[in-house]
GROMACS .gro file of C-alpha atoms in nm:
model
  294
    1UNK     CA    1   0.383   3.282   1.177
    2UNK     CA    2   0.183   3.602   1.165
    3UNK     CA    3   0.351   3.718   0.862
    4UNK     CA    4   0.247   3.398   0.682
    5UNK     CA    5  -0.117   3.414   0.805
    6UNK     CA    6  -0.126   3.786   0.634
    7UNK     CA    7  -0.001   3.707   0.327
    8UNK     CA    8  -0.221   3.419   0.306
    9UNK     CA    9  -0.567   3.647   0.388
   10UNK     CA   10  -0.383   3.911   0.161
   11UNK     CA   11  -0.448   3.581  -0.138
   12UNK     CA   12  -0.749   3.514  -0.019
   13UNK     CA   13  -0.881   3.867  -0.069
   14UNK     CA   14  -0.681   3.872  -0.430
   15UNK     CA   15  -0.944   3.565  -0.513
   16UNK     CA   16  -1.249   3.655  -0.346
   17UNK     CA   17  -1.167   3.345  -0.137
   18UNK     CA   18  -1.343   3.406   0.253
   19UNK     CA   19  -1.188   3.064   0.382
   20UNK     CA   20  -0.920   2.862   0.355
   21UNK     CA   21  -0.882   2.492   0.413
   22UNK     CA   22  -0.498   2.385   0.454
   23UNK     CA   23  -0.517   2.007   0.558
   24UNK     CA   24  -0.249   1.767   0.629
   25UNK     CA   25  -0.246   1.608   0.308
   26UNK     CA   26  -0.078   1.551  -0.058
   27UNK     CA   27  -0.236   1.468  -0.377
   28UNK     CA   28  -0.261   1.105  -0.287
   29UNK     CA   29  -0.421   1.123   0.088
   30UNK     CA   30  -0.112   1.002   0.255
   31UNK     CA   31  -0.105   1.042   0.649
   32UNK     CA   32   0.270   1.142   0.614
   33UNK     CA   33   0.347   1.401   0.366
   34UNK     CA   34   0.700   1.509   0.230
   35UNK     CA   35   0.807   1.892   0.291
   36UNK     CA   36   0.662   2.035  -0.057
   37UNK     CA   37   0.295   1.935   0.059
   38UNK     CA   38   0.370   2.078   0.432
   39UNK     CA   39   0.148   2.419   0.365
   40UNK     CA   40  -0.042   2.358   0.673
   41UNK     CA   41   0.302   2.355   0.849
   42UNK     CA   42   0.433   2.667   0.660
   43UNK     CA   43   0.142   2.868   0.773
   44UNK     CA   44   0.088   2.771   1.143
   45UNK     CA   45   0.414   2.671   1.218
   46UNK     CA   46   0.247   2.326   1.377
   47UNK     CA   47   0.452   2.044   1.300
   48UNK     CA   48   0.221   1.769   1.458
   49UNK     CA   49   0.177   1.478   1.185
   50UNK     CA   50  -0.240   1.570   1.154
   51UNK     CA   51  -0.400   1.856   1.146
   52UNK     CA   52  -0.648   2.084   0.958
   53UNK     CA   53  -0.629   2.467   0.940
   54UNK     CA   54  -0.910   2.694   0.861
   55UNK     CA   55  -0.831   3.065   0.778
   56UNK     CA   56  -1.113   3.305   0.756
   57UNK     CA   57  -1.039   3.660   0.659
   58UNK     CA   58  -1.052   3.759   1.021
   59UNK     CA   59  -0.961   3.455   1.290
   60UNK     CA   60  -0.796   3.130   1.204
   61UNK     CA   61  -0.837   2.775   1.365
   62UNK     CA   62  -0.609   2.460   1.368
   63UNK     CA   63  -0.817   2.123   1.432
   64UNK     CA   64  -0.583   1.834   1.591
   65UNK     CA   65  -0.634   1.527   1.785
   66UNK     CA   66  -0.506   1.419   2.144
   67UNK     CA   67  -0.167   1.322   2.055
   68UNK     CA   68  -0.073   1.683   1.966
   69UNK     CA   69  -0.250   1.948   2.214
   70UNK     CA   70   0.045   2.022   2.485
   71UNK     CA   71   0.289   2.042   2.138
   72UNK     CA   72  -0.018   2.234   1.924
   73UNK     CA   73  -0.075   2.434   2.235
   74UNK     CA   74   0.325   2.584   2.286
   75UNK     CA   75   0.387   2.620   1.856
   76UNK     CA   76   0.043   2.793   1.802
   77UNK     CA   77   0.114   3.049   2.116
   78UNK     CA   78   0.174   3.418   1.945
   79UNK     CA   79   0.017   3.283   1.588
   80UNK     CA   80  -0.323   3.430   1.577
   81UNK     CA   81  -0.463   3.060   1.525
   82UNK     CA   82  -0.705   2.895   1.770
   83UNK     CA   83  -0.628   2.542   1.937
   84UNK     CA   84  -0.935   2.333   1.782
   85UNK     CA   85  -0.896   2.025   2.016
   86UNK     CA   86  -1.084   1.792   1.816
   87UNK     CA   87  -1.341   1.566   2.023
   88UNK     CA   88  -1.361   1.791   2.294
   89UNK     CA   89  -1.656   1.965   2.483
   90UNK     CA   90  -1.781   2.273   2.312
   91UNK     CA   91  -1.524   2.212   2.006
   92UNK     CA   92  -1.747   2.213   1.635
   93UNK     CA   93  -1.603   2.012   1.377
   94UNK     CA   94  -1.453   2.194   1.100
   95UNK     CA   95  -1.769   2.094   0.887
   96UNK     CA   96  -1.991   2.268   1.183
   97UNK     CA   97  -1.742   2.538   1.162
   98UNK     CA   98  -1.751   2.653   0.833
   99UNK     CA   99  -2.171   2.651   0.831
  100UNK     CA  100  -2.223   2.856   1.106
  101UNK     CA  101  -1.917   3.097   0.996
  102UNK     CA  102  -1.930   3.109   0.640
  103UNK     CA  103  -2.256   3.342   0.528
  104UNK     CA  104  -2.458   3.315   0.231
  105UNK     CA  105  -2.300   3.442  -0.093
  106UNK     CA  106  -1.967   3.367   0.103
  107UNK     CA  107  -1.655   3.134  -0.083
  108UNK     CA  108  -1.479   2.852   0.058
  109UNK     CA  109  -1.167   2.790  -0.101
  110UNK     CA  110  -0.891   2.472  -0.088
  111UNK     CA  111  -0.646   2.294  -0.274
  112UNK     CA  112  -0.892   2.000  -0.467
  113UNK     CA  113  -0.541   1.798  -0.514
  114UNK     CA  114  -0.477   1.764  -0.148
  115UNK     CA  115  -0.871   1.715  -0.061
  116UNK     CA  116  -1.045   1.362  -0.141
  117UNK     CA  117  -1.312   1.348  -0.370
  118UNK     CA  118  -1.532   1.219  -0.122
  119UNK     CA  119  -1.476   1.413   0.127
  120UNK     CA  120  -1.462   1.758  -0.064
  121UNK     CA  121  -1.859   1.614  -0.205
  122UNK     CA  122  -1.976   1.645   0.112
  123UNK     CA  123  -1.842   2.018   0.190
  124UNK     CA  124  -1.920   2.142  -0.164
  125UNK     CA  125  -2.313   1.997  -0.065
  126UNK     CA  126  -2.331   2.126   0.283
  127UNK     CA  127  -2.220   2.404   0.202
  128UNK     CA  128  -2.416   2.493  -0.139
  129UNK     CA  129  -2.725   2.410   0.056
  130UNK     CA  130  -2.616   2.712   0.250
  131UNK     CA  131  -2.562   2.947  -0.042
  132UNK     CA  132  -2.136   2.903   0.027
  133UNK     CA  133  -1.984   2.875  -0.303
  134UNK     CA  134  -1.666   2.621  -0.283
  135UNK     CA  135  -1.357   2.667  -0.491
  136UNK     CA  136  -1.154   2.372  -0.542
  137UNK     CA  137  -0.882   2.486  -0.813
  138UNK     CA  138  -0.630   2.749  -0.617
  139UNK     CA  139  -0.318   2.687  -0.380
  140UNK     CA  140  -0.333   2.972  -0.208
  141UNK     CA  141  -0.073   2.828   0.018
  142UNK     CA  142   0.155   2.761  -0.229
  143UNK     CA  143   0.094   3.112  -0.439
  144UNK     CA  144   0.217   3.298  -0.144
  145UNK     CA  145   0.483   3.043  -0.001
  146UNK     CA  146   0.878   3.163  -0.066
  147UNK     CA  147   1.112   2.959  -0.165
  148UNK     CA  148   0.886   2.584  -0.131
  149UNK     CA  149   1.040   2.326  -0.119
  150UNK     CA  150   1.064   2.075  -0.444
  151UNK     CA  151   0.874   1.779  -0.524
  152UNK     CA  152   1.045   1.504  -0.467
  153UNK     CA  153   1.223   1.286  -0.652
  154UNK     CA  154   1.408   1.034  -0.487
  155UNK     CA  155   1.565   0.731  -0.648
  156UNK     CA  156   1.334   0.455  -0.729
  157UNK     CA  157   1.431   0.061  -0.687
  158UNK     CA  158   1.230  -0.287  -0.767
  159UNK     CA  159   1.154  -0.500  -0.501
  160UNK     CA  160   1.276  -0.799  -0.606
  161UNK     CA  161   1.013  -1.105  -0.636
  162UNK     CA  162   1.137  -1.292  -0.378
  163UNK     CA  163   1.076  -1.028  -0.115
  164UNK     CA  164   0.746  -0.886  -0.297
  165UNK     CA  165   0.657  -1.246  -0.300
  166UNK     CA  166   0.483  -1.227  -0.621
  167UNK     CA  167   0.533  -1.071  -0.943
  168UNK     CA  168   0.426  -0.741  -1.071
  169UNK     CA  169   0.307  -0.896  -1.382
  170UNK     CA  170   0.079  -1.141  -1.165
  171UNK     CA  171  -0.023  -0.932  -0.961
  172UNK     CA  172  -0.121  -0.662  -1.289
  173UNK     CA  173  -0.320  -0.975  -1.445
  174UNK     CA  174  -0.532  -1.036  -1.173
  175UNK     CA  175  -0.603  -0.667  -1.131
  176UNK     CA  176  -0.772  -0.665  -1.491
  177UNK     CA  177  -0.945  -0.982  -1.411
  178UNK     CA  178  -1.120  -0.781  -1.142
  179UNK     CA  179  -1.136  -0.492  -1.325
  180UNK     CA  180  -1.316  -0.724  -1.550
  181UNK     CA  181  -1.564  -0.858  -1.347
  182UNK     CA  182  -1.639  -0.499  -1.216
  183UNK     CA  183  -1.747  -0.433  -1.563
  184UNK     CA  184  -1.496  -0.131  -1.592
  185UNK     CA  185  -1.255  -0.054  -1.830
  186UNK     CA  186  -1.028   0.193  -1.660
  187UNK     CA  187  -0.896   0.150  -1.307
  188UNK     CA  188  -0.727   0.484  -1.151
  189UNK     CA  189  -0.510   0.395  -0.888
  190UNK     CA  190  -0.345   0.711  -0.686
  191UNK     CA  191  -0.294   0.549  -0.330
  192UNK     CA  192   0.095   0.522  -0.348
  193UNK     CA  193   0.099   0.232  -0.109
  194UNK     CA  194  -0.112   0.048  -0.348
  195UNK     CA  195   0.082   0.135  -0.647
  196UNK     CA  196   0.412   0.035  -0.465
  197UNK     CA  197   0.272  -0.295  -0.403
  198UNK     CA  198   0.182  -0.329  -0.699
  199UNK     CA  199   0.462  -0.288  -0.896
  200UNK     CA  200   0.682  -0.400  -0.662
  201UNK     CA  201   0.884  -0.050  -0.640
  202UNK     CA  202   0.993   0.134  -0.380
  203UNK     CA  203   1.125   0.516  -0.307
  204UNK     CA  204   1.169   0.772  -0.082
  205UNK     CA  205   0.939   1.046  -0.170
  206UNK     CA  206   0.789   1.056   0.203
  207UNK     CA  207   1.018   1.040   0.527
  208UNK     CA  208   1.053   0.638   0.639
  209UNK     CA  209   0.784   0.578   0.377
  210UNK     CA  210   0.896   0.392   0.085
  211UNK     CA  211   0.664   0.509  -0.182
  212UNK     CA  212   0.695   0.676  -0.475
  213UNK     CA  213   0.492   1.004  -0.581
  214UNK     CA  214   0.268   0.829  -0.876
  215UNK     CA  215  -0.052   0.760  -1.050
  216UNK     CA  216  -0.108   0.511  -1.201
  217UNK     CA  217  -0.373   0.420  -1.536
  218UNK     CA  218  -0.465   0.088  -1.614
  219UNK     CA  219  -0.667  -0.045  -1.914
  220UNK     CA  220  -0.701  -0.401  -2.088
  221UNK     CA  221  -0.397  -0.347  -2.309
  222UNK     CA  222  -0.174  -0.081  -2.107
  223UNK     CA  223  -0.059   0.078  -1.809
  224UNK     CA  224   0.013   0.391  -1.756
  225UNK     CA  225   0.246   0.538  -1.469
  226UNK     CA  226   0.239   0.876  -1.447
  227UNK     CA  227   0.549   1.017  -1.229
  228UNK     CA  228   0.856   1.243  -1.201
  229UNK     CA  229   1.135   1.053  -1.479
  230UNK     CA  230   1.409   1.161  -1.306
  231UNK     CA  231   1.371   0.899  -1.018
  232UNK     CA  232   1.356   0.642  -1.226
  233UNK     CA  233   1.735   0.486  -1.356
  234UNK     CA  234   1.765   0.331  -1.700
  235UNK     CA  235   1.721  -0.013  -1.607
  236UNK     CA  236   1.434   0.031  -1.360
  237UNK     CA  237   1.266   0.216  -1.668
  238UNK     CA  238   1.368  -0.103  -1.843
  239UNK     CA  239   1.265  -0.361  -1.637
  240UNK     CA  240   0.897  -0.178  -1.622
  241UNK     CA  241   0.884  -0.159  -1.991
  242UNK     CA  242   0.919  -0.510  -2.020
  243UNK     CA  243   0.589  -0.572  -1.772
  244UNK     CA  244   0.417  -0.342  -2.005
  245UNK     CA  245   0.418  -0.023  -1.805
  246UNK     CA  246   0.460   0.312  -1.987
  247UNK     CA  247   0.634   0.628  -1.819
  248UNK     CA  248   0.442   0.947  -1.846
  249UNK     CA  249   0.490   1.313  -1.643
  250UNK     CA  250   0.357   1.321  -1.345
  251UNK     CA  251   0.122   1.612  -1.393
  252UNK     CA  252  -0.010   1.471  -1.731
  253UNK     CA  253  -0.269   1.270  -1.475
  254UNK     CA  254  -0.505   1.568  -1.514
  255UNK     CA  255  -0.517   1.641  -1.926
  256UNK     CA  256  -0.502   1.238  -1.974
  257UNK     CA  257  -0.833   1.155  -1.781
  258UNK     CA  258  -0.967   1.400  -1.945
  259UNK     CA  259  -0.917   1.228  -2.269
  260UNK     CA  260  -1.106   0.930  -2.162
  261UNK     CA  261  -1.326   0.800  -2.417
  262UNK     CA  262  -1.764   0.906  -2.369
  263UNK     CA  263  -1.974   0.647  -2.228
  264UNK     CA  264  -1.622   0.442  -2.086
  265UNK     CA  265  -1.620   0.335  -1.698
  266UNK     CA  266  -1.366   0.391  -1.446
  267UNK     CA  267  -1.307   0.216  -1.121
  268UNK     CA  268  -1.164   0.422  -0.869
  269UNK     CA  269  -1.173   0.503  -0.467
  270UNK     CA  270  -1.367   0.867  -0.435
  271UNK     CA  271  -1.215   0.825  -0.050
  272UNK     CA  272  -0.844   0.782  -0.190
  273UNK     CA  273  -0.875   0.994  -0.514
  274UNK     CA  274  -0.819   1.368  -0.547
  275UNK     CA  275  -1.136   1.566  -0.580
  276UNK     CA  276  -0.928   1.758  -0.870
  277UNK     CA  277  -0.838   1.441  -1.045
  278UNK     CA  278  -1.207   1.334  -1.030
  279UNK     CA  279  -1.399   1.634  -1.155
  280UNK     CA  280  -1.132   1.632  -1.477
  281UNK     CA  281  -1.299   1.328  -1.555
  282UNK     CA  282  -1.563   1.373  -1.848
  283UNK     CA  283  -1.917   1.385  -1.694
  284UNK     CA  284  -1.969   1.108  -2.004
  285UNK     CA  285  -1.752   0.864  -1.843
  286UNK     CA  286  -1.873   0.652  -1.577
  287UNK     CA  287  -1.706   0.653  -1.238
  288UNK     CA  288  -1.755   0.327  -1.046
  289UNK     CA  289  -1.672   0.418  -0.710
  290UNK     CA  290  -1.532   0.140  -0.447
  291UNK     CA  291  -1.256   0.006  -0.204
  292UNK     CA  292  -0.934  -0.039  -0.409
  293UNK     CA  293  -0.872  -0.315  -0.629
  294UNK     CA  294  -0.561  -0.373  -0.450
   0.00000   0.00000   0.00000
């Protein structure tokens, strides 16, 4: 993996970037990921389920937790990357990490899709208060990986009710009575166990997962599921339709919250959302943060 670790610093020099955070995530937070969102994996060659890298332009450090250190341990040997056992005696967290090694004047750089919004607020304030700029709009990763792998797009199928054990239209209504009594009139959902259940759809996007890569808008009149077509047949398309939910690309997410009307509120989980997806909201619009509706 040394090659992969050079071309990465060689990106990271291109951008003025002097560290960069791979973590074991997609653009939805999922603990599993499919193989288009395994960067971390592509770079390290770890294959361990969780895990954080940290490249600096000079050493490079993979944090993991007990479940992984013998199998960390034998697939990091030869890399260049440090073991970082997590929890251990004498081991900083990656947040302790990147203050003490990251000067003033300095740039931290990650992926904000793959980086919760509430977790990348706390770096970008730490770290500010240090004089560390943070970068949240490059894949560096995925600028220098050859021949990544697709996003998937796996076949989509309804659940049927009986199974689900209550409709998606139900289960929609008494979302927006929620969303009502929260005052809000937007509720981003990105979670894709939460959008599953609630539209009573399942896929294959993530290995024995059965979720579907999505976001999903909701308003008082519409609902809005952003996603790849392709996975979706003519009469699940159909059958959605008819509970009201419109089909949209899934990287329109990013230029549609941005059309959100000024002094609107949205509802939405700053632990579960992308810090990407968040800062494209307007700064007019207010964001209501808390647990999931669902």
């Amino acid at each position: 993996m040394k090659r992969e670790l050079e071309l990465l610093r060689v990106k990271m020099k291109e951008t003025g970037v002097d560290a960069c955070l791979i973590p074991t995530s997609d653009f939805h937070g999922s603990e599993y990921v499919g193989d288009y969102f395994k960067c971390r994996e592509y770079i390290s060659g770890f294959t361990g389920s969780a895990g954080t890298l940290v490249v600096t332009l000079d050493e490079a450090g993979l944090w993991t937790d007990g479940r992984y250190f013998l199998q960390a341990a034998k697939q990091l040997s030869g890399s260049g990357i440090t073991l970082m056992r997590e929890r251990q005696p004498g081991v900083p967290s990656i947040e302790e990490y990147l203050k003490t090694t990251l000067k003033k004047g300095e740039t931290l750089g990650f992926d904000g899709r793959c980086i919760m919004a509430e977790y990348a607020d706390t770096l970008i304030t730490q770290l500010n208060a240090l004089g560390v700029a943070v970068r949240t709009d490059i894949d560096l990763p995925g600028a220098m990986w050859e021949k990544r792998p697709p996003l998937s797009a796996q076949a989509v199928w309804p659940l049927p009710v009986e199974y689900a054990g209550e409709s998606s239209e139900s289960k929609i209504k008494r979302v927006r009575e929620f969303l009502s009594e929260k005052k809000a009139q937007y509720l981003l959902l990105t979670s894709l166990e939460d959008i599953a259940w609630l539209l009573n759809i399942r896929g294959n996007d993530i290995h024995c997962c059965p979720v579907v890569l999505s976001y999903l808008v909701l308003d008082d009149s519409e609902l809005r599921l952003f996603v790849n077509e392709k996975a979706f047949s003519d009469s699940v398309k159909e059958a959605l339709s008819k509970d009201g939910i419109a089909i949209y690309p899934y990287d329109d997410i990013y230029t549609y919250v941005q059309t959100i009307p000024e002094e609107k509120k949205v509802f939405l989980s700053r632990s579960n959302v992308n810090s990407r997806l968040v800062s494209s909201i307007p700064k007019t619009v207010t964001i209501l943060d808390g647990e999931n509706l669902t």
